[in-house]
């Protein structure tokens, strides 16, 4: 690849070259989903909130010091 697309994040595994931003490619996203499904990439989750606690989730996010993603559940 001659140049990186702006807004993309570079990964070097399983043929996934760039993922993210407005330039995400469906094939790369499918490859990334497969890696996650097989446990080859583990996404750290800091905390899970039910959707009705979205304000608490936002406050937690804005407080910083996260050790992973903040997740909202709908169930």
mmCIF file of N, CA and C in Angstrom:
data_model
loop_
_atom_site.group_PDB
_atom_site.id
_atom_site.type_symbol
_atom_site.label_atom_id
_atom_site.label_comp_id
_atom_site.label_asym_id
_atom_site.label_seq_id
_atom_site.Cartn_x
_atom_site.Cartn_y
_atom_site.Cartn_z
ATOM 1 N N UNK A 1 0.840 -1.175 0.000
ATOM 2 C CA UNK A 1 0.000 0.000 0.000
ATOM 3 C C UNK A 1 0.885 1.237 0.000
ATOM 4 N N UNK A 2 0.625 2.141 -0.892
ATOM 5 C CA UNK A 2 1.516 3.276 -1.063
ATOM 6 C C UNK A 2 1.302 4.367 -0.020
ATOM 7 N N UNK A 3 0.080 4.610 0.375
ATOM 8 C CA UNK A 3 -0.165 5.641 1.388
ATOM 9 C C UNK A 3 -1.342 5.233 2.266
ATOM 10 N N UNK A 4 -1.293 5.697 3.497
ATOM 11 C CA UNK A 4 -2.373 5.401 4.433
ATOM 12 C C UNK A 4 -3.525 6.345 4.220
ATOM 13 N N UNK A 5 -4.717 5.834 4.317
ATOM 14 C CA UNK A 5 -5.896 6.676 4.230
ATOM 15 C C UNK A 5 -6.072 7.392 5.560
ATOM 16 N N UNK A 6 -6.426 8.673 5.542
ATOM 17 C CA UNK A 6 -6.609 9.389 6.803
ATOM 18 C C UNK A 6 -7.757 8.796 7.604
ATOM 19 N N UNK A 7 -7.591 8.743 8.911
ATOM 20 C CA UNK A 7 -8.642 8.230 9.777
ATOM 21 C C UNK A 7 -8.618 6.734 9.962
ATOM 22 N N UNK A 8 -7.714 6.037 9.311
ATOM 23 C CA UNK A 8 -7.659 4.586 9.418
ATOM 24 C C UNK A 8 -6.607 4.180 10.442
ATOM 25 N N UNK A 9 -6.831 3.038 11.040
ATOM 26 C CA UNK A 9 -5.877 2.482 11.992
ATOM 27 C C UNK A 9 -5.232 1.279 11.327
ATOM 28 N N UNK A 10 -3.933 1.160 11.429
ATOM 29 C CA UNK A 10 -3.217 0.067 10.755
ATOM 30 C C UNK A 10 -3.077 -1.133 11.680
ATOM 31 N N UNK A 11 -3.467 -2.294 11.201
ATOM 32 C CA UNK A 11 -3.315 -3.566 11.900
ATOM 33 C C UNK A 11 -2.483 -4.467 11.017
ATOM 34 N N UNK A 12 -1.692 -5.338 11.588
ATOM 35 C CA UNK A 12 -0.849 -6.204 10.770
ATOM 36 C C UNK A 12 -1.123 -7.670 11.008
ATOM 37 N N UNK A 13 -2.370 -8.091 11.029
ATOM 38 C CA UNK A 13 -2.668 -9.492 11.291
ATOM 39 C C UNK A 13 -3.702 -10.017 10.300
ATOM 40 N N UNK A 14 -3.549 -11.237 9.922
ATOM 41 C CA UNK A 14 -4.518 -11.981 9.104
ATOM 42 C C UNK A 14 -4.976 -11.240 7.856
ATOM 43 N N UNK A 15 -4.087 -10.490 7.255
ATOM 44 C CA UNK A 15 -4.447 -9.811 6.018
ATOM 45 C C UNK A 15 -5.222 -8.527 6.205
ATOM 46 N N UNK A 16 -5.524 -8.154 7.443
ATOM 47 C CA UNK A 16 -6.226 -6.906 7.689
ATOM 48 C C UNK A 16 -5.174 -5.806 7.690
ATOM 49 N N UNK A 17 -5.285 -4.881 6.767
ATOM 50 C CA UNK A 17 -4.269 -3.839 6.663
ATOM 51 C C UNK A 17 -4.699 -2.543 7.329
ATOM 52 N N UNK A 18 -5.916 -2.112 7.128
ATOM 53 C CA UNK A 18 -6.397 -0.883 7.736
ATOM 54 C C UNK A 18 -7.865 -1.039 8.080
ATOM 55 N N UNK A 19 -8.228 -0.518 9.251
ATOM 56 C CA UNK A 19 -9.618 -0.578 9.683
ATOM 57 C C UNK A 19 -9.940 0.724 10.369
ATOM 58 N N UNK A 20 -11.103 1.254 10.115
ATOM 59 C CA UNK A 20 -11.557 2.390 10.884
ATOM 60 C C UNK A 20 -11.851 3.624 10.061
ATOM 61 N N UNK A 21 -12.488 4.554 10.726
ATOM 62 C CA UNK A 21 -12.830 5.812 10.090
ATOM 63 C C UNK A 21 -13.824 5.618 8.967
ATOM 64 N N UNK A 22 -13.963 6.641 8.174
ATOM 65 C CA UNK A 22 -14.926 6.601 7.074
ATOM 66 C C UNK A 22 -14.460 5.734 5.911
ATOM 67 N N UNK A 23 -13.219 5.250 5.987
ATOM 68 C CA UNK A 23 -12.657 4.467 4.893
ATOM 69 C C UNK A 23 -12.649 2.976 5.176
ATOM 70 N N UNK A 24 -13.409 2.531 6.165
ATOM 71 C CA UNK A 24 -13.436 1.115 6.521
ATOM 72 C C UNK A 24 -13.903 0.293 5.320
ATOM 73 N N UNK A 25 -13.234 -0.811 5.089
ATOM 74 C CA UNK A 25 -13.569 -1.707 3.993
ATOM 75 C C UNK A 25 -14.316 -2.899 4.571
ATOM 76 N N UNK A 26 -15.412 -3.312 3.959
ATOM 77 C CA UNK A 26 -16.254 -4.390 4.481
ATOM 78 C C UNK A 26 -15.462 -5.684 4.626
ATOM 79 N N UNK A 27 -14.551 -5.968 3.722
ATOM 80 C CA UNK A 27 -13.756 -7.193 3.809
ATOM 81 C C UNK A 27 -12.839 -7.159 5.030
ATOM 82 N N UNK A 28 -12.240 -6.000 5.295
ATOM 83 C CA UNK A 28 -11.396 -5.864 6.483
ATOM 84 C C UNK A 28 -12.227 -6.024 7.751
ATOM 85 N N UNK A 29 -13.417 -5.436 7.762
ATOM 86 C CA UNK A 29 -14.273 -5.540 8.943
ATOM 87 C C UNK A 29 -14.717 -6.978 9.181
ATOM 88 N N UNK A 30 -15.005 -7.710 8.098
ATOM 89 C CA UNK A 30 -15.372 -9.117 8.234
ATOM 90 C C UNK A 30 -14.199 -9.936 8.765
ATOM 91 N N UNK A 31 -12.992 -9.665 8.281
ATOM 92 C CA UNK A 31 -11.803 -10.372 8.762
ATOM 93 C C UNK A 31 -11.572 -10.063 10.239
ATOM 94 N N UNK A 32 -11.750 -8.813 10.627
ATOM 95 C CA UNK A 32 -11.588 -8.419 12.018
ATOM 96 C C UNK A 32 -12.638 -9.098 12.899
ATOM 97 N N UNK A 33 -13.882 -9.155 12.437
ATOM 98 C CA UNK A 33 -14.946 -9.826 13.188
ATOM 99 C C UNK A 33 -14.628 -11.306 13.380
ATOM 100 N N UNK A 34 -14.067 -11.943 12.365
ATOM 101 C CA UNK A 34 -13.691 -13.352 12.467
ATOM 102 C C UNK A 34 -12.599 -13.544 13.519
ATOM 103 N N UNK A 35 -11.590 -12.668 13.522
ATOM 104 C CA UNK A 35 -10.525 -12.752 14.517
ATOM 105 C C UNK A 35 -11.083 -12.595 15.936
ATOM 106 N N UNK A 36 -12.003 -11.682 16.109
ATOM 107 C CA UNK A 36 -12.622 -11.473 17.427
ATOM 108 C C UNK A 36 -13.437 -12.699 17.815
ATOM 109 N N UNK A 37 -14.225 -13.231 16.868
ATOM 110 C CA UNK A 37 -15.063 -14.396 17.153
ATOM 111 C C UNK A 37 -14.246 -15.618 17.547
ATOM 112 N N UNK A 38 -13.049 -15.754 16.989
ATOM 113 C CA UNK A 38 -12.188 -16.894 17.299
ATOM 114 C C UNK A 38 -11.279 -16.638 18.504
ATOM 115 N N UNK A 39 -11.446 -15.503 19.152
ATOM 116 C CA UNK A 39 -10.663 -15.204 20.342
ATOM 117 C C UNK A 39 -9.230 -14.802 20.072
ATOM 118 N N UNK A 40 -8.905 -14.512 18.812
ATOM 119 C CA UNK A 40 -7.545 -14.115 18.471
ATOM 120 C C UNK A 40 -7.280 -12.650 18.816
ATOM 121 N N UNK A 41 -8.348 -11.872 18.903
ATOM 122 C CA UNK A 41 -8.278 -10.492 19.370
ATOM 123 C C UNK A 41 -9.286 -10.381 20.506
ATOM 124 N N UNK A 42 -8.824 -9.915 21.643
ATOM 125 C CA UNK A 42 -9.705 -9.745 22.797
ATOM 126 C C UNK A 42 -9.869 -8.251 23.046
ATOM 127 N N UNK A 43 -11.104 -7.804 23.069
ATOM 128 C CA UNK A 43 -11.383 -6.397 23.306
ATOM 129 C C UNK A 43 -11.601 -6.180 24.799
ATOM 130 N N UNK A 44 -10.776 -5.371 25.434
ATOM 131 C CA UNK A 44 -10.941 -5.141 26.869
ATOM 132 C C UNK A 44 -12.184 -4.303 27.152
ATOM 133 N N UNK A 45 -12.982 -4.766 28.094
ATOM 134 C CA UNK A 45 -14.198 -4.050 28.492
ATOM 135 C C UNK A 45 -13.996 -3.563 29.917
ATOM 136 N N UNK A 46 -14.089 -2.253 30.092
ATOM 137 C CA UNK A 46 -13.916 -1.650 31.401
ATOM 138 C C UNK A 46 -15.176 -1.814 32.241
ATOM 139 N N UNK A 47 -16.320 -1.528 31.633
ATOM 140 C CA UNK A 47 -17.574 -1.579 32.391
ATOM 141 C C UNK A 47 -18.751 -1.687 31.441
ATOM 142 N N UNK A 48 -19.816 -2.350 31.899
ATOM 143 C CA UNK A 48 -21.037 -2.530 31.114
ATOM 144 C C UNK A 48 -22.185 -1.852 31.851
ATOM 145 N N UNK A 49 -22.963 -1.048 31.118
ATOM 146 C CA UNK A 49 -24.119 -0.345 31.676
ATOM 147 C C UNK A 49 -25.361 -0.709 30.879
ATOM 148 N N UNK A 50 -26.519 -0.834 31.551
ATOM 149 C CA UNK A 50 -27.764 -0.963 30.790
ATOM 150 C C UNK A 50 -28.077 0.376 30.118
ATOM 151 N N UNK A 51 -28.792 0.329 29.018
ATOM 152 C CA UNK A 51 -29.070 1.530 28.232
ATOM 153 C C UNK A 51 -29.740 2.624 29.054
ATOM 154 N N UNK A 52 -30.564 2.233 30.012
ATOM 155 C CA UNK A 52 -31.241 3.264 30.809
ATOM 156 C C UNK A 52 -30.301 3.990 31.770
ATOM 157 N N UNK A 53 -29.045 3.557 31.839
ATOM 158 C CA UNK A 53 -28.032 4.238 32.657
ATOM 159 C C UNK A 53 -26.984 4.930 31.784
ATOM 160 N N UNK A 54 -27.419 5.388 30.619
ATOM 161 C CA UNK A 54 -26.491 5.993 29.666
ATOM 162 C C UNK A 54 -25.805 7.227 30.260
ATOM 163 N N UNK A 55 -26.493 7.976 31.099
ATOM 164 C CA UNK A 55 -25.855 9.150 31.709
ATOM 165 C C UNK A 55 -24.728 8.734 32.653
ATOM 166 N N UNK A 56 -24.953 7.663 33.421
ATOM 167 C CA UNK A 56 -23.887 7.152 34.296
ATOM 168 C C UNK A 56 -22.701 6.650 33.464
ATOM 169 N N UNK A 57 -23.001 5.996 32.353
ATOM 170 C CA UNK A 57 -21.944 5.494 31.473
ATOM 171 C C UNK A 57 -21.126 6.654 30.922
ATOM 172 N N UNK A 58 -21.803 7.717 30.539
ATOM 173 C CA UNK A 58 -21.100 8.879 29.997
ATOM 174 C C UNK A 58 -20.217 9.523 31.064
ATOM 175 N N UNK A 59 -20.736 9.651 32.268
ATOM 176 C CA UNK A 59 -19.938 10.215 33.363
ATOM 177 C C UNK A 59 -18.700 9.352 33.631
ATOM 178 N N UNK A 60 -18.883 8.038 33.607
ATOM 179 C CA UNK A 60 -17.757 7.116 33.804
ATOM 180 C C UNK A 60 -16.721 7.305 32.697
ATOM 181 N N UNK A 61 -17.190 7.423 31.473
ATOM 182 C CA UNK A 61 -16.307 7.620 30.332
ATOM 183 C C UNK A 61 -15.527 8.919 30.463
ATOM 184 N N UNK A 62 -16.201 9.987 30.834
ATOM 185 C CA UNK A 62 -15.568 11.296 30.934
ATOM 186 C C UNK A 62 -14.628 11.407 32.136
ATOM 187 N N UNK A 63 -14.796 10.545 33.129
ATOM 188 C CA UNK A 63 -13.916 10.575 34.301
ATOM 189 C C UNK A 63 -12.508 10.094 33.953
ATOM 190 N N UNK A 64 -12.376 9.363 32.843
ATOM 191 C CA UNK A 64 -11.062 8.892 32.406
ATOM 192 C C UNK A 64 -10.606 7.675 33.180
ATOM 193 N N UNK A 65 -9.337 7.355 33.053
ATOM 194 C CA UNK A 65 -8.728 6.213 33.734
ATOM 195 C C UNK A 65 -9.395 4.890 33.360
ATOM 196 N N UNK A 66 -9.814 4.786 32.110
ATOM 197 C CA UNK A 66 -10.459 3.561 31.651
ATOM 198 C C UNK A 66 -9.421 2.481 31.365
ATOM 199 N N UNK A 67 -9.848 1.241 31.511
ATOM 200 C CA UNK A 67 -8.990 0.096 31.195
ATOM 201 C C UNK A 67 -9.621 -0.748 30.098
ATOM 202 N N UNK A 68 -10.422 -0.113 29.274
ATOM 203 C CA UNK A 68 -11.107 -0.805 28.191
ATOM 204 C C UNK A 68 -12.281 0.020 27.717
ATOM 205 N N UNK A 69 -13.171 -0.620 27.017
ATOM 206 C CA UNK A 69 -14.330 0.053 26.443
ATOM 207 C C UNK A 69 -15.469 0.117 27.455
ATOM 208 N N UNK A 70 -16.319 1.110 27.298
ATOM 209 C CA UNK A 70 -17.560 1.220 28.053
ATOM 210 C C UNK A 70 -18.663 0.731 27.121
ATOM 211 N N UNK A 71 -19.446 -0.230 27.590
ATOM 212 C CA UNK A 71 -20.454 -0.879 26.755
ATOM 213 C C UNK A 71 -21.841 -0.580 27.294
ATOM 214 N N UNK A 72 -22.777 -0.302 26.381
ATOM 215 C CA UNK A 72 -24.191 -0.149 26.730
ATOM 216 C C UNK A 72 -24.934 -1.376 26.221
ATOM 217 N N UNK A 73 -25.763 -1.958 27.086
ATOM 218 C CA UNK A 73 -26.560 -3.130 26.680
ATOM 219 C C UNK A 73 -28.009 -2.721 26.516
ATOM 220 N N UNK A 74 -28.704 -3.413 25.637
ATOM 221 C CA UNK A 74 -30.117 -3.116 25.396
ATOM 222 C C UNK A 74 -31.035 -4.139 26.056
ATOM 223 N N UNK A 75 -30.468 -5.132 26.703
ATOM 224 C CA UNK A 75 -31.303 -6.160 27.354
ATOM 225 C C UNK A 75 -31.059 -6.173 28.830
#
